[in-house]
Amino acid sequence: MKTFTFTDTYGSFSLQQPQQLQGLYFPIASEKGIKSVVTPNLAGDSKIDQNTFLLEPESIENLHNNRSGRNFWCVKEGMAPWSAVGHSPEAEMEIYGEQEETKITAGYMWHTLERTSKRMELSSKVTSFVPYDENVELMVVTITNNASETVEVTTFGAIPLYGRSADNIRDHRHVTSLLHRIRVTEDGVIVKPTLSFDERGHQKNHISYFVCGIDHTGAKPVCFYPSVEEYLGEAGTYTNPEAVARNTDGVSAGYTVDGYEAVGAMKFQSVSIAPNGSVTYTMILGATTEEAEIAEVLEKYRSFSAVKQSKEDTFNYWKEKVNVAFHTGNEEFDGYMRWVCFQPFLRRVYGCSFLPHHDYGKGGRGWRDLWQDCLALLIMDPKDVGTMIQWNFAGVRMDGSNATIIGNGQGEFVADRNGITRVWMDHGMWPFLTTQLYIDQTGDQEILLKKVAYFKDRQVERGRAIDTLWEENMGNIQLTKDGDKYEGTVLEHLILQHICAILEIGEHGKILLRGADWNDAIDMATHRGESVAFTCAYAGNLLQLAKYIRSLSDKTGEKEGELLSELVELLSGIQGASKEQRQDKFTEFQKKVRHTVEGNKVKVSYEWLAGILETEGAGIMNKIRKEEWITDESGNGWFNSYYDDNGRAVEGVFGDNVRMMLTGQVFAIMSGTANEDQVVSITKSADQYLYEKEIGGYRLNTNFHEEKYDMGRMFGFAYGEKENGAVFSHMTVMYANALYQRGFVRAGYKALQTLADAALHYERSRIFPGVPEYFNSKGRGLYHYLTGAASWYELTMVTQVFGVRGEMGALCLEPKLVPEQFDQDGKATISLMFQGKQLQVTYCNTQKKEEYSIASVVCNGKSIGQIAGKKCVIPQADFMSQDQVVELQVELG
């Protein structure tokens, strides 16, 4: 099996014979709305949202079951038709014999398939892409004559039009086809259903779905086959349609047909192709509420030169977006990182749905996604991120929980009207991590003082009760008792999230798991389950937040700040109180803010506030160190991560069964709960019990050999799949990040690099470049592209490995590169945007030392920055005084 090869410095790649793997798929989309996916034979769907699928929705198993993909046929007199995309019985039969020569070349949002047929003496080149500034998908087909004589070829383009909601796959599939109103124009086929079918309430449909075709001269097709019945015939299939097999005559412009499944199938004028000559066709697929736009799109793309320019413009658009680049001693890794850095943009476009493995949800992003995707944006596209962060806090409730249905607009959150929503106990800790990075990267500490409203719906007391006084017409903004909108600072929101979380504890004094934490599959311990892992995370945040409060005070010169009076009363009441008293105070607080708040604010000392947070954080850490450390008979140690719904510690040694989970170790290390000796012991334990190099590195957990119904659905999965013992990329990357933060560079490098090596081992991973959600026990990458692991991988490479990061606005250089990451000349380079300037940092380690310090930092021939051992800090004012392009040469010695 051949592997892919990178073809440029932007991560574009090529792959020979891609049809040998049935699970490959590739995303092409735009920010305008259309989201498509293509496979090596151009199967895959296209959609705008859950209710607007242009092509039939496809999950991973449909990719090899369904025949109704995009297709383009060539017919020569006296010969069987040839599919230029390899979607035919002939191509399937050849899979295990002498196959046609095929190749894929792909880059950001474009995909080119090439095939050569010896039988037909023809070759095809099919480029699929979504223009960055349009809401259409283009399929550009070039047919070349490889024979020594002129040949006459008749061509057919065919793209089935599904034209309705994904729900209708199993809900009234045939009935909804009866709603179709299909008509033929001079350029293509348009289907406009009369209704959007939903038995809860049908709606008039305003969307027209279309497929149009243009030949190499700009001419229109000669005839059409607009319904599936007319195209396939009674005995045909999408891989052997009667219209193509028998070269039947279709219908002309003006033809209409109602109540059938639609297909954008058309025949073009027969053409004579000279030896080595080519002809090109463009198929255009789209959906619109304004049919006049179809004519505009056709006019724009009627010439091949315009199509070619659009593809180039689209590639350039995304290249500018992905403005982080790495140069190390490994070119394959550098190409891989181009895709890792592109993946956060795919998450913004696709959400957490709409790719073949991601056949769940309806395309929206969750609470965690809002914050984690901002991490990558702060590195690549930081403009307006501060405003985005500020408005994201509008999803926080007064009880410290948050909205889980994210609206389309900035700061827009929607009430769950169907009942009490699930509460994820980890949700309160992610906003601070993002806000912390924002402050460090920009120096904008004043964001903590920006005011924002709170979210309000019927859910109160952290999802344990319903506010019967709240009605929808009151809106989703928290009000005071006087009916005024209440706003608190970002700092108040952060304190509220953390204090409410650490007060909702179980019998072991750790935060209750509730619906789940980061691991959504730990979802069956809703009563007595506790998450030690994320209790560590909250504790670490409390200590860091105290630091930022003091820094804010120093910068502004202010010694006091305002907080909601009910919150101040809670903070005062829990100091020095017993566990029971603290719970009573928390219950009292929740009752007070159940419907409205007083709206009064109290001035408090920043030092008093920081002291409380430090006391709480340190107390939690000491408790965990004392109560949750586990050792085996060899003296290896690690932290217990959870308690199950029977109140039992989940990890430890149970006879011959060692139970260890990675999550608890990540946050114990990252938060500082684990001391230096414990970090050493954890890494040894993880290497012994969790590490498997061939499949990507660190598994999420050992095999418990039990279906733990008192913990979560993860234990119902086969071991080595998904959350049950797979190499889960997100947590592995966070493990690496934590190790780098604590100075365990080799261990961090091992975790990161093993993931990359697994992805790049195409024969095993069987994915295109990038980091998937997880690798299974065979080392196969699954749930590709849409994973938060990409943001964390990029963040770790930039801020930890290359050590280029902000510290309260100053530029900090603190490289943690190992010798293998320098090129043959001992250099490693990173390019990125920092505070609006193009920054390039080149580290020179000519002797390729493992241990080094910074000897000098030079900018434009002049020394810059304050060097202290392995670290150099360039004050914000000094950096901002430089030119728009800043090149730093850093000598390591």
PDB file of C-alpha atoms in Angstrom, residues 404-645:
ATOM      1  CA  THR A 404     -25.749  24.158  26.408  1.00  0.00           C
ATOM      2  CA  ILE A 405     -27.586  25.219  23.256  1.00  0.00           C
ATOM      3  CA  ILE A 406     -25.445  27.707  21.377  1.00  0.00           C
ATOM      4  CA  GLY A 407     -27.135  30.208  19.081  1.00  0.00           C
ATOM      5  CA  ASN A 408     -25.790  31.493  15.766  1.00  0.00           C
ATOM      6  CA  GLY A 409     -25.038  35.044  16.845  1.00  0.00           C
ATOM      7  CA  GLN A 410     -22.217  36.251  19.056  1.00  0.00           C
ATOM      8  CA  GLY A 411     -23.176  35.793  22.696  1.00  0.00           C
ATOM      9  CA  GLU A 412     -26.435  34.092  21.688  1.00  0.00           C
ATOM     10  CA  PHE A 413     -27.588  31.186  23.815  1.00  0.00           C
ATOM     11  CA  VAL A 414     -30.894  29.360  23.669  1.00  0.00           C
ATOM     12  CA  ALA A 415     -33.024  27.952  26.479  1.00  0.00           C
ATOM     13  CA  ASP A 416     -33.705  24.237  26.593  1.00  0.00           C
ATOM     14  CA  ARG A 417     -37.491  24.124  26.569  1.00  0.00           C
ATOM     15  CA  ASN A 418     -37.754  20.344  26.716  1.00  0.00           C
ATOM     16  CA  GLY A 419     -36.765  19.810  30.345  1.00  0.00           C
ATOM     17  CA  ILE A 420     -33.813  20.058  32.675  1.00  0.00           C
ATOM     18  CA  THR A 421     -30.621  20.011  30.662  1.00  0.00           C
ATOM     19  CA  ARG A 422     -27.643  17.884  31.486  1.00  0.00           C
ATOM     20  CA  VAL A 423     -24.891  19.478  33.565  1.00  0.00           C
ATOM     21  CA  TRP A 424     -21.266  18.754  32.685  1.00  0.00           C
ATOM     22  CA  MET A 425     -19.140  19.397  35.755  1.00  0.00           C
ATOM     23  CA  ASP A 426     -16.065  20.461  33.763  1.00  0.00           C
ATOM     24  CA  HIS A 427     -17.755  23.297  31.869  1.00  0.00           C
ATOM     25  CA  GLY A 428     -16.824  25.956  34.369  1.00  0.00           C
ATOM     26  CA  MET A 429     -13.079  25.460  34.098  1.00  0.00           C
ATOM     27  CA  TRP A 430     -12.496  25.930  30.342  1.00  0.00           C
ATOM     28  CA  PRO A 431     -13.379  29.652  30.083  1.00  0.00           C
ATOM     29  CA  PHE A 432     -10.551  30.621  32.400  1.00  0.00           C
ATOM     30  CA  LEU A 433      -7.940  28.711  30.375  1.00  0.00           C
ATOM     31  CA  THR A 434      -8.955  30.639  27.263  1.00  0.00           C
ATOM     32  CA  THR A 435      -9.195  33.972  29.068  1.00  0.00           C
ATOM     33  CA  GLN A 436      -5.781  33.372  30.620  1.00  0.00           C
ATOM     34  CA  LEU A 437      -4.208  32.743  27.218  1.00  0.00           C
ATOM     35  CA  TYR A 438      -5.919  35.838  25.814  1.00  0.00           C
ATOM     36  CA  ILE A 439      -4.552  38.043  28.590  1.00  0.00           C
ATOM     37  CA  ASP A 440      -1.049  36.614  28.184  1.00  0.00           C
ATOM     38  CA  GLN A 441      -1.053  36.943  24.392  1.00  0.00           C
ATOM     39  CA  THR A 442      -2.422  40.477  24.339  1.00  0.00           C
ATOM     40  CA  GLY A 443      -1.709  42.039  27.737  1.00  0.00           C
ATOM     41  CA  ASP A 444      -5.385  43.036  27.929  1.00  0.00           C
ATOM     42  CA  GLN A 445      -5.904  42.421  31.644  1.00  0.00           C
ATOM     43  CA  GLU A 446      -8.789  44.887  31.623  1.00  0.00           C
ATOM     44  CA  ILE A 447     -10.976  42.249  29.945  1.00  0.00           C
ATOM     45  CA  LEU A 448     -11.561  40.976  33.466  1.00  0.00           C
ATOM     46  CA  LEU A 449     -13.406  44.235  34.186  1.00  0.00           C
ATOM     47  CA  LYS A 450     -15.647  44.112  31.093  1.00  0.00           C
ATOM     48  CA  LYS A 451     -19.304  43.689  31.984  1.00  0.00           C
ATOM     49  CA  VAL A 452     -21.518  40.968  30.634  1.00  0.00           C
ATOM     50  CA  ALA A 453     -25.045  39.726  31.363  1.00  0.00           C
ATOM     51  CA  TYR A 454     -25.909  36.274  32.688  1.00  0.00           C
ATOM     52  CA  PHE A 455     -28.004  33.610  31.010  1.00  0.00           C
ATOM     53  CA  LYS A 456     -31.431  32.814  32.386  1.00  0.00           C
ATOM     54  CA  ASP A 457     -33.883  30.034  31.659  1.00  0.00           C
ATOM     55  CA  ARG A 458     -36.051  27.665  33.675  1.00  0.00           C
ATOM     56  CA  GLN A 459     -33.080  25.591  34.888  1.00  0.00           C
ATOM     57  CA  VAL A 460     -31.884  26.524  38.383  1.00  0.00           C
ATOM     58  CA  GLU A 461     -29.852  25.076  41.255  1.00  0.00           C
ATOM     59  CA  ARG A 462     -27.358  23.563  38.806  1.00  0.00           C
ATOM     60  CA  GLY A 463     -29.981  21.568  36.962  1.00  0.00           C
ATOM     61  CA  ARG A 464     -31.668  20.106  40.016  1.00  0.00           C
ATOM     62  CA  ALA A 465     -34.793  22.239  39.900  1.00  0.00           C
ATOM     63  CA  ILE A 466     -37.019  24.328  37.636  1.00  0.00           C
ATOM     64  CA  ASP A 467     -37.848  27.987  38.106  1.00  0.00           C
ATOM     65  CA  THR A 468     -41.627  27.872  37.807  1.00  0.00           C
ATOM     66  CA  LEU A 469     -41.795  31.688  37.833  1.00  0.00           C
ATOM     67  CA  TRP A 470     -39.774  32.020  34.637  1.00  0.00           C
ATOM     68  CA  GLU A 471     -41.613  32.255  31.323  1.00  0.00           C
ATOM     69  CA  GLU A 472     -40.245  32.374  27.801  1.00  0.00           C
ATOM     70  CA  ASN A 473     -41.455  35.903  27.198  1.00  0.00           C
ATOM     71  CA  MET A 474     -39.131  37.080  29.983  1.00  0.00           C
ATOM     72  CA  GLY A 475     -36.171  36.368  27.712  1.00  0.00           C
ATOM     73  CA  ASN A 476     -32.865  34.683  28.450  1.00  0.00           C
ATOM     74  CA  ILE A 477     -31.210  37.464  30.433  1.00  0.00           C
ATOM     75  CA  GLN A 478     -30.831  37.356  34.210  1.00  0.00           C
ATOM     76  CA  LEU A 479     -32.880  40.138  35.804  1.00  0.00           C
ATOM     77  CA  THR A 480     -32.810  41.896  39.157  1.00  0.00           C
ATOM     78  CA  LYS A 481     -35.817  41.936  41.486  1.00  0.00           C
ATOM     79  CA  ASP A 482     -36.683  45.308  39.950  1.00  0.00           C
ATOM     80  CA  GLY A 483     -36.781  43.829  36.459  1.00  0.00           C
ATOM     81  CA  ASP A 484     -33.520  45.346  35.255  1.00  0.00           C
ATOM     82  CA  LYS A 485     -30.853  43.424  33.332  1.00  0.00           C
ATOM     83  CA  TYR A 486     -28.029  42.427  35.652  1.00  0.00           C
ATOM     84  CA  GLU A 487     -24.449  42.584  34.408  1.00  0.00           C
ATOM     85  CA  GLY A 488     -21.312  41.491  36.186  1.00  0.00           C
ATOM     86  CA  THR A 489     -17.655  41.642  35.243  1.00  0.00           C
ATOM     87  CA  VAL A 490     -15.899  38.804  33.446  1.00  0.00           C
ATOM     88  CA  LEU A 491     -13.968  38.327  36.691  1.00  0.00           C
ATOM     89  CA  GLU A 492     -17.239  37.885  38.597  1.00  0.00           C
ATOM     90  CA  HIS A 493     -18.369  35.263  36.084  1.00  0.00           C
ATOM     91  CA  LEU A 494     -15.108  33.342  36.502  1.00  0.00           C
ATOM     92  CA  ILE A 495     -15.273  33.410  40.297  1.00  0.00           C
ATOM     93  CA  LEU A 496     -18.902  32.320  40.258  1.00  0.00           C
ATOM     94  CA  GLN A 497     -18.166  29.377  37.942  1.00  0.00           C
ATOM     95  CA  HIS A 498     -15.319  28.099  40.089  1.00  0.00           C
ATOM     96  CA  ILE A 499     -16.799  28.648  43.540  1.00  0.00           C
ATOM     97  CA  CYS A 500     -20.113  27.036  42.626  1.00  0.00           C
ATOM     98  CA  ALA A 501     -18.296  24.053  41.136  1.00  0.00           C
ATOM     99  CA  ILE A 502     -16.041  23.366  44.122  1.00  0.00           C
ATOM    100  CA  LEU A 503     -18.994  23.605  46.511  1.00  0.00           C
ATOM    101  CA  GLU A 504     -20.977  20.919  44.676  1.00  0.00           C
ATOM    102  CA  ILE A 505     -19.052  18.013  46.151  1.00  0.00           C
ATOM    103  CA  GLY A 506     -19.661  14.365  46.889  1.00  0.00           C
ATOM    104  CA  GLU A 507     -18.994  12.211  49.927  1.00  0.00           C
ATOM    105  CA  HIS A 508     -15.224  12.148  49.266  1.00  0.00           C
ATOM    106  CA  GLY A 509     -14.994  15.916  49.026  1.00  0.00           C
ATOM    107  CA  LYS A 510     -14.398  16.001  45.255  1.00  0.00           C
ATOM    108  CA  ILE A 511     -16.657  17.731  42.755  1.00  0.00           C
ATOM    109  CA  LEU A 512     -19.698  15.690  41.776  1.00  0.00           C
ATOM    110  CA  LEU A 513     -19.494  14.241  38.281  1.00  0.00           C
ATOM    111  CA  ARG A 514     -23.154  14.964  37.490  1.00  0.00           C
ATOM    112  CA  GLY A 515     -23.925  14.325  33.811  1.00  0.00           C
ATOM    113  CA  ALA A 516     -20.268  13.879  32.846  1.00  0.00           C
ATOM    114  CA  ASP A 517     -17.023  15.792  32.577  1.00  0.00           C
ATOM    115  CA  TRP A 518     -14.791  16.217  29.483  1.00  0.00           C
ATOM    116  CA  ASN A 519     -15.315  12.510  28.888  1.00  0.00           C
ATOM    117  CA  ASP A 520     -18.935  12.526  27.750  1.00  0.00           C
ATOM    118  CA  ALA A 521     -19.036   8.740  27.982  1.00  0.00           C
ATOM    119  CA  ILE A 522     -18.706   8.777  31.779  1.00  0.00           C
ATOM    120  CA  ASP A 523     -22.405   9.464  31.988  1.00  0.00           C
ATOM    121  CA  MET A 524     -23.909   6.866  34.345  1.00  0.00           C
ATOM    122  CA  ALA A 525     -22.608   8.069  37.698  1.00  0.00           C
ATOM    123  CA  THR A 526     -25.012  10.940  38.158  1.00  0.00           C
ATOM    124  CA  HIS A 527     -25.687  10.445  41.865  1.00  0.00           C
ATOM    125  CA  ARG A 528     -22.484   9.578  43.720  1.00  0.00           C
ATOM    126  CA  GLY A 529     -19.890   9.888  40.970  1.00  0.00           C
ATOM    127  CA  GLU A 530     -17.043  12.350  41.546  1.00  0.00           C
ATOM    128  CA  SER A 531     -14.371  13.651  39.175  1.00  0.00           C
ATOM    129  CA  VAL A 532     -11.034  13.898  40.935  1.00  0.00           C
ATOM    130  CA  ALA A 533      -9.429  14.782  37.608  1.00  0.00           C
ATOM    131  CA  PHE A 534     -11.356  17.984  37.105  1.00  0.00           C
ATOM    132  CA  THR A 535     -11.333  18.841  40.779  1.00  0.00           C
ATOM    133  CA  CYS A 536      -7.572  19.154  40.208  1.00  0.00           C
ATOM    134  CA  ALA A 537      -8.247  21.391  37.215  1.00  0.00           C
ATOM    135  CA  TYR A 538     -10.512  23.734  39.162  1.00  0.00           C
ATOM    136  CA  ALA A 539      -7.960  23.920  41.983  1.00  0.00           C
ATOM    137  CA  GLY A 540      -5.205  24.882  39.562  1.00  0.00           C
ATOM    138  CA  ASN A 541      -7.436  27.545  38.015  1.00  0.00           C
ATOM    139  CA  LEU A 542      -8.174  29.032  41.432  1.00  0.00           C
ATOM    140  CA  LEU A 543      -4.465  29.539  42.097  1.00  0.00           C
ATOM    141  CA  GLN A 544      -3.891  31.036  38.666  1.00  0.00           C
ATOM    142  CA  LEU A 545      -6.931  33.297  38.902  1.00  0.00           C
ATOM    143  CA  ALA A 546      -5.583  34.672  42.188  1.00  0.00           C
ATOM    144  CA  LYS A 547      -2.357  35.535  40.382  1.00  0.00           C
ATOM    145  CA  TYR A 548      -4.200  37.393  37.639  1.00  0.00           C
ATOM    146  CA  ILE A 549      -6.316  39.295  40.145  1.00  0.00           C
ATOM    147  CA  ARG A 550      -3.178  40.588  41.843  1.00  0.00           C
ATOM    148  CA  SER A 551      -1.657  41.490  38.486  1.00  0.00           C
ATOM    149  CA  LEU A 552      -4.849  43.351  37.519  1.00  0.00           C
ATOM    150  CA  SER A 553      -4.639  45.322  40.756  1.00  0.00           C
ATOM    151  CA  ASP A 554      -0.999  46.203  40.101  1.00  0.00           C
ATOM    152  CA  LYS A 555      -1.676  47.311  36.539  1.00  0.00           C
ATOM    153  CA  THR A 556      -4.778  49.408  37.240  1.00  0.00           C
ATOM    154  CA  GLY A 557      -3.652  50.687  40.628  1.00  0.00           C
ATOM    155  CA  GLU A 558      -7.060  49.736  42.010  1.00  0.00           C
ATOM    156  CA  LYS A 559      -7.171  47.827  45.294  1.00  0.00           C
ATOM    157  CA  GLU A 560     -10.856  46.933  45.174  1.00  0.00           C
ATOM    158  CA  GLY A 561     -13.413  45.599  42.771  1.00  0.00           C
ATOM    159  CA  GLU A 562     -17.174  45.069  42.770  1.00  0.00           C
ATOM    160  CA  LEU A 563     -18.979  41.752  43.074  1.00  0.00           C
ATOM    161  CA  LEU A 564     -22.630  40.752  43.389  1.00  0.00           C
ATOM    162  CA  SER A 565     -23.658  41.017  47.048  1.00  0.00           C
ATOM    163  CA  GLU A 566     -25.001  37.451  47.157  1.00  0.00           C
ATOM    164  CA  LEU A 567     -21.650  36.144  45.881  1.00  0.00           C
ATOM    165  CA  VAL A 568     -19.686  38.162  48.448  1.00  0.00           C
ATOM    166  CA  GLU A 569     -21.907  36.747  51.177  1.00  0.00           C
ATOM    167  CA  LEU A 570     -21.200  33.228  49.919  1.00  0.00           C
ATOM    168  CA  LEU A 571     -17.434  33.794  49.767  1.00  0.00           C
ATOM    169  CA  SER A 572     -17.406  35.219  53.284  1.00  0.00           C
ATOM    170  CA  GLY A 573     -19.605  32.453  54.658  1.00  0.00           C
ATOM    171  CA  ILE A 574     -17.517  29.490  53.508  1.00  0.00           C
ATOM    172  CA  GLN A 575     -14.224  30.667  55.005  1.00  0.00           C
ATOM    173  CA  GLY A 576     -13.274  28.496  57.963  1.00  0.00           C
ATOM    174  CA  ALA A 577     -16.644  26.749  57.851  1.00  0.00           C
ATOM    175  CA  SER A 578     -17.258  23.022  58.214  1.00  0.00           C
ATOM    176  CA  LYS A 579     -18.262  20.901  55.249  1.00  0.00           C
ATOM    177  CA  GLU A 580     -21.895  20.962  56.393  1.00  0.00           C
ATOM    178  CA  GLN A 581     -21.855  24.718  56.933  1.00  0.00           C
ATOM    179  CA  ARG A 582     -20.354  25.280  53.491  1.00  0.00           C
ATOM    180  CA  GLN A 583     -23.096  23.185  51.922  1.00  0.00           C
ATOM    181  CA  ASP A 584     -25.757  25.135  53.796  1.00  0.00           C
ATOM    182  CA  LYS A 585     -24.284  28.430  52.590  1.00  0.00           C
ATOM    183  CA  PHE A 586     -24.207  27.163  49.017  1.00  0.00           C
ATOM    184  CA  THR A 587     -27.811  25.973  49.193  1.00  0.00           C
ATOM    185  CA  GLU A 588     -28.828  29.344  50.614  1.00  0.00           C
ATOM    186  CA  PHE A 589     -27.022  31.138  47.776  1.00  0.00           C
ATOM    187  CA  GLN A 590     -28.746  29.047  45.119  1.00  0.00           C
ATOM    188  CA  LYS A 591     -32.145  29.815  46.609  1.00  0.00           C
ATOM    189  CA  LYS A 592     -31.382  33.548  46.605  1.00  0.00           C
ATOM    190  CA  VAL A 593     -30.457  33.640  42.908  1.00  0.00           C
ATOM    191  CA  ARG A 594     -33.085  31.131  41.823  1.00  0.00           C
ATOM    192  CA  HIS A 595     -35.289  33.623  39.975  1.00  0.00           C
ATOM    193  CA  THR A 596     -33.852  37.128  40.301  1.00  0.00           C
ATOM    194  CA  VAL A 597     -30.928  38.772  42.071  1.00  0.00           C
ATOM    195  CA  GLU A 598     -30.920  41.787  44.345  1.00  0.00           C
ATOM    196  CA  GLY A 599     -28.683  43.607  41.903  1.00  0.00           C
ATOM    197  CA  ASN A 600     -26.590  45.191  44.626  1.00  0.00           C
ATOM    198  CA  LYS A 601     -22.803  45.189  44.334  1.00  0.00           C
ATOM    199  CA  VAL A 602     -20.267  45.231  47.124  1.00  0.00           C
ATOM    200  CA  LYS A 603     -16.689  46.464  46.919  1.00  0.00           C
ATOM    201  CA  VAL A 604     -14.139  43.892  48.035  1.00  0.00           C
ATOM    202  CA  SER A 605     -10.378  43.958  48.362  1.00  0.00           C
ATOM    203  CA  TYR A 606      -8.564  42.269  45.474  1.00  0.00           C
ATOM    204  CA  GLU A 607      -6.064  40.910  47.993  1.00  0.00           C
ATOM    205  CA  TRP A 608      -8.885  39.452  50.107  1.00  0.00           C
ATOM    206  CA  LEU A 609     -10.394  37.875  47.008  1.00  0.00           C
ATOM    207  CA  ALA A 610      -7.093  36.425  45.795  1.00  0.00           C
ATOM    208  CA  GLY A 611      -6.396  35.063  49.272  1.00  0.00           C
ATOM    209  CA  ILE A 612      -9.723  33.208  49.347  1.00  0.00           C
ATOM    210  CA  LEU A 613      -9.090  31.627  45.951  1.00  0.00           C
ATOM    211  CA  GLU A 614      -5.582  30.556  46.977  1.00  0.00           C
ATOM    212  CA  THR A 615      -6.846  29.063  50.214  1.00  0.00           C
ATOM    213  CA  GLU A 616      -9.537  27.095  48.392  1.00  0.00           C
ATOM    214  CA  GLY A 617      -7.219  25.907  45.633  1.00  0.00           C
ATOM    215  CA  ALA A 618      -4.376  24.882  47.941  1.00  0.00           C
ATOM    216  CA  GLY A 619      -6.776  23.096  50.269  1.00  0.00           C
ATOM    217  CA  ILE A 620      -8.213  21.036  47.431  1.00  0.00           C
ATOM    218  CA  MET A 621      -4.756  20.091  46.151  1.00  0.00           C
ATOM    219  CA  ASN A 622      -3.559  18.982  49.579  1.00  0.00           C
ATOM    220  CA  LYS A 623      -6.663  16.866  50.047  1.00  0.00           C
ATOM    221  CA  ILE A 624      -6.164  15.145  46.695  1.00  0.00           C
ATOM    222  CA  ARG A 625      -2.463  14.507  47.329  1.00  0.00           C
ATOM    223  CA  LYS A 626      -3.350  12.939  50.639  1.00  0.00           C
ATOM    224  CA  GLU A 627      -6.362  10.864  49.604  1.00  0.00           C
ATOM    225  CA  GLU A 628      -6.098   9.958  45.899  1.00  0.00           C
ATOM    226  CA  TRP A 629      -2.526   8.717  45.375  1.00  0.00           C
ATOM    227  CA  ILE A 630      -2.352   5.080  44.286  1.00  0.00           C
ATOM    228  CA  THR A 631       0.654   2.740  44.175  1.00  0.00           C
ATOM    229  CA  ASP A 632       1.177  -0.726  42.741  1.00  0.00           C
ATOM    230  CA  GLU A 633       3.354  -3.504  44.104  1.00  0.00           C
ATOM    231  CA  SER A 634       6.359  -2.170  42.162  1.00  0.00           C
ATOM    232  CA  GLY A 635       6.062   1.255  43.739  1.00  0.00           C
ATOM    233  CA  ASN A 636       4.645   2.946  40.634  1.00  0.00           C
ATOM    234  CA  GLY A 637       2.154   5.650  41.473  1.00  0.00           C
ATOM    235  CA  TRP A 638      -0.642   7.681  39.945  1.00  0.00           C
ATOM    236  CA  PHE A 639      -3.806   9.528  40.964  1.00  0.00           C
ATOM    237  CA  ASN A 640      -7.288   8.089  41.105  1.00  0.00           C
ATOM    238  CA  SER A 641      -9.406   9.983  38.551  1.00  0.00           C
ATOM    239  CA  TYR A 642     -12.987   9.175  39.564  1.00  0.00           C
ATOM    240  CA  TYR A 643     -15.478   7.699  42.010  1.00  0.00           C
ATOM    241  CA  ASP A 644     -18.290   5.621  40.525  1.00  0.00           C
ATOM    242  CA  ASP A 645     -21.997   5.767  41.344  1.00  0.00           C
TER     243      ASP A 645
END
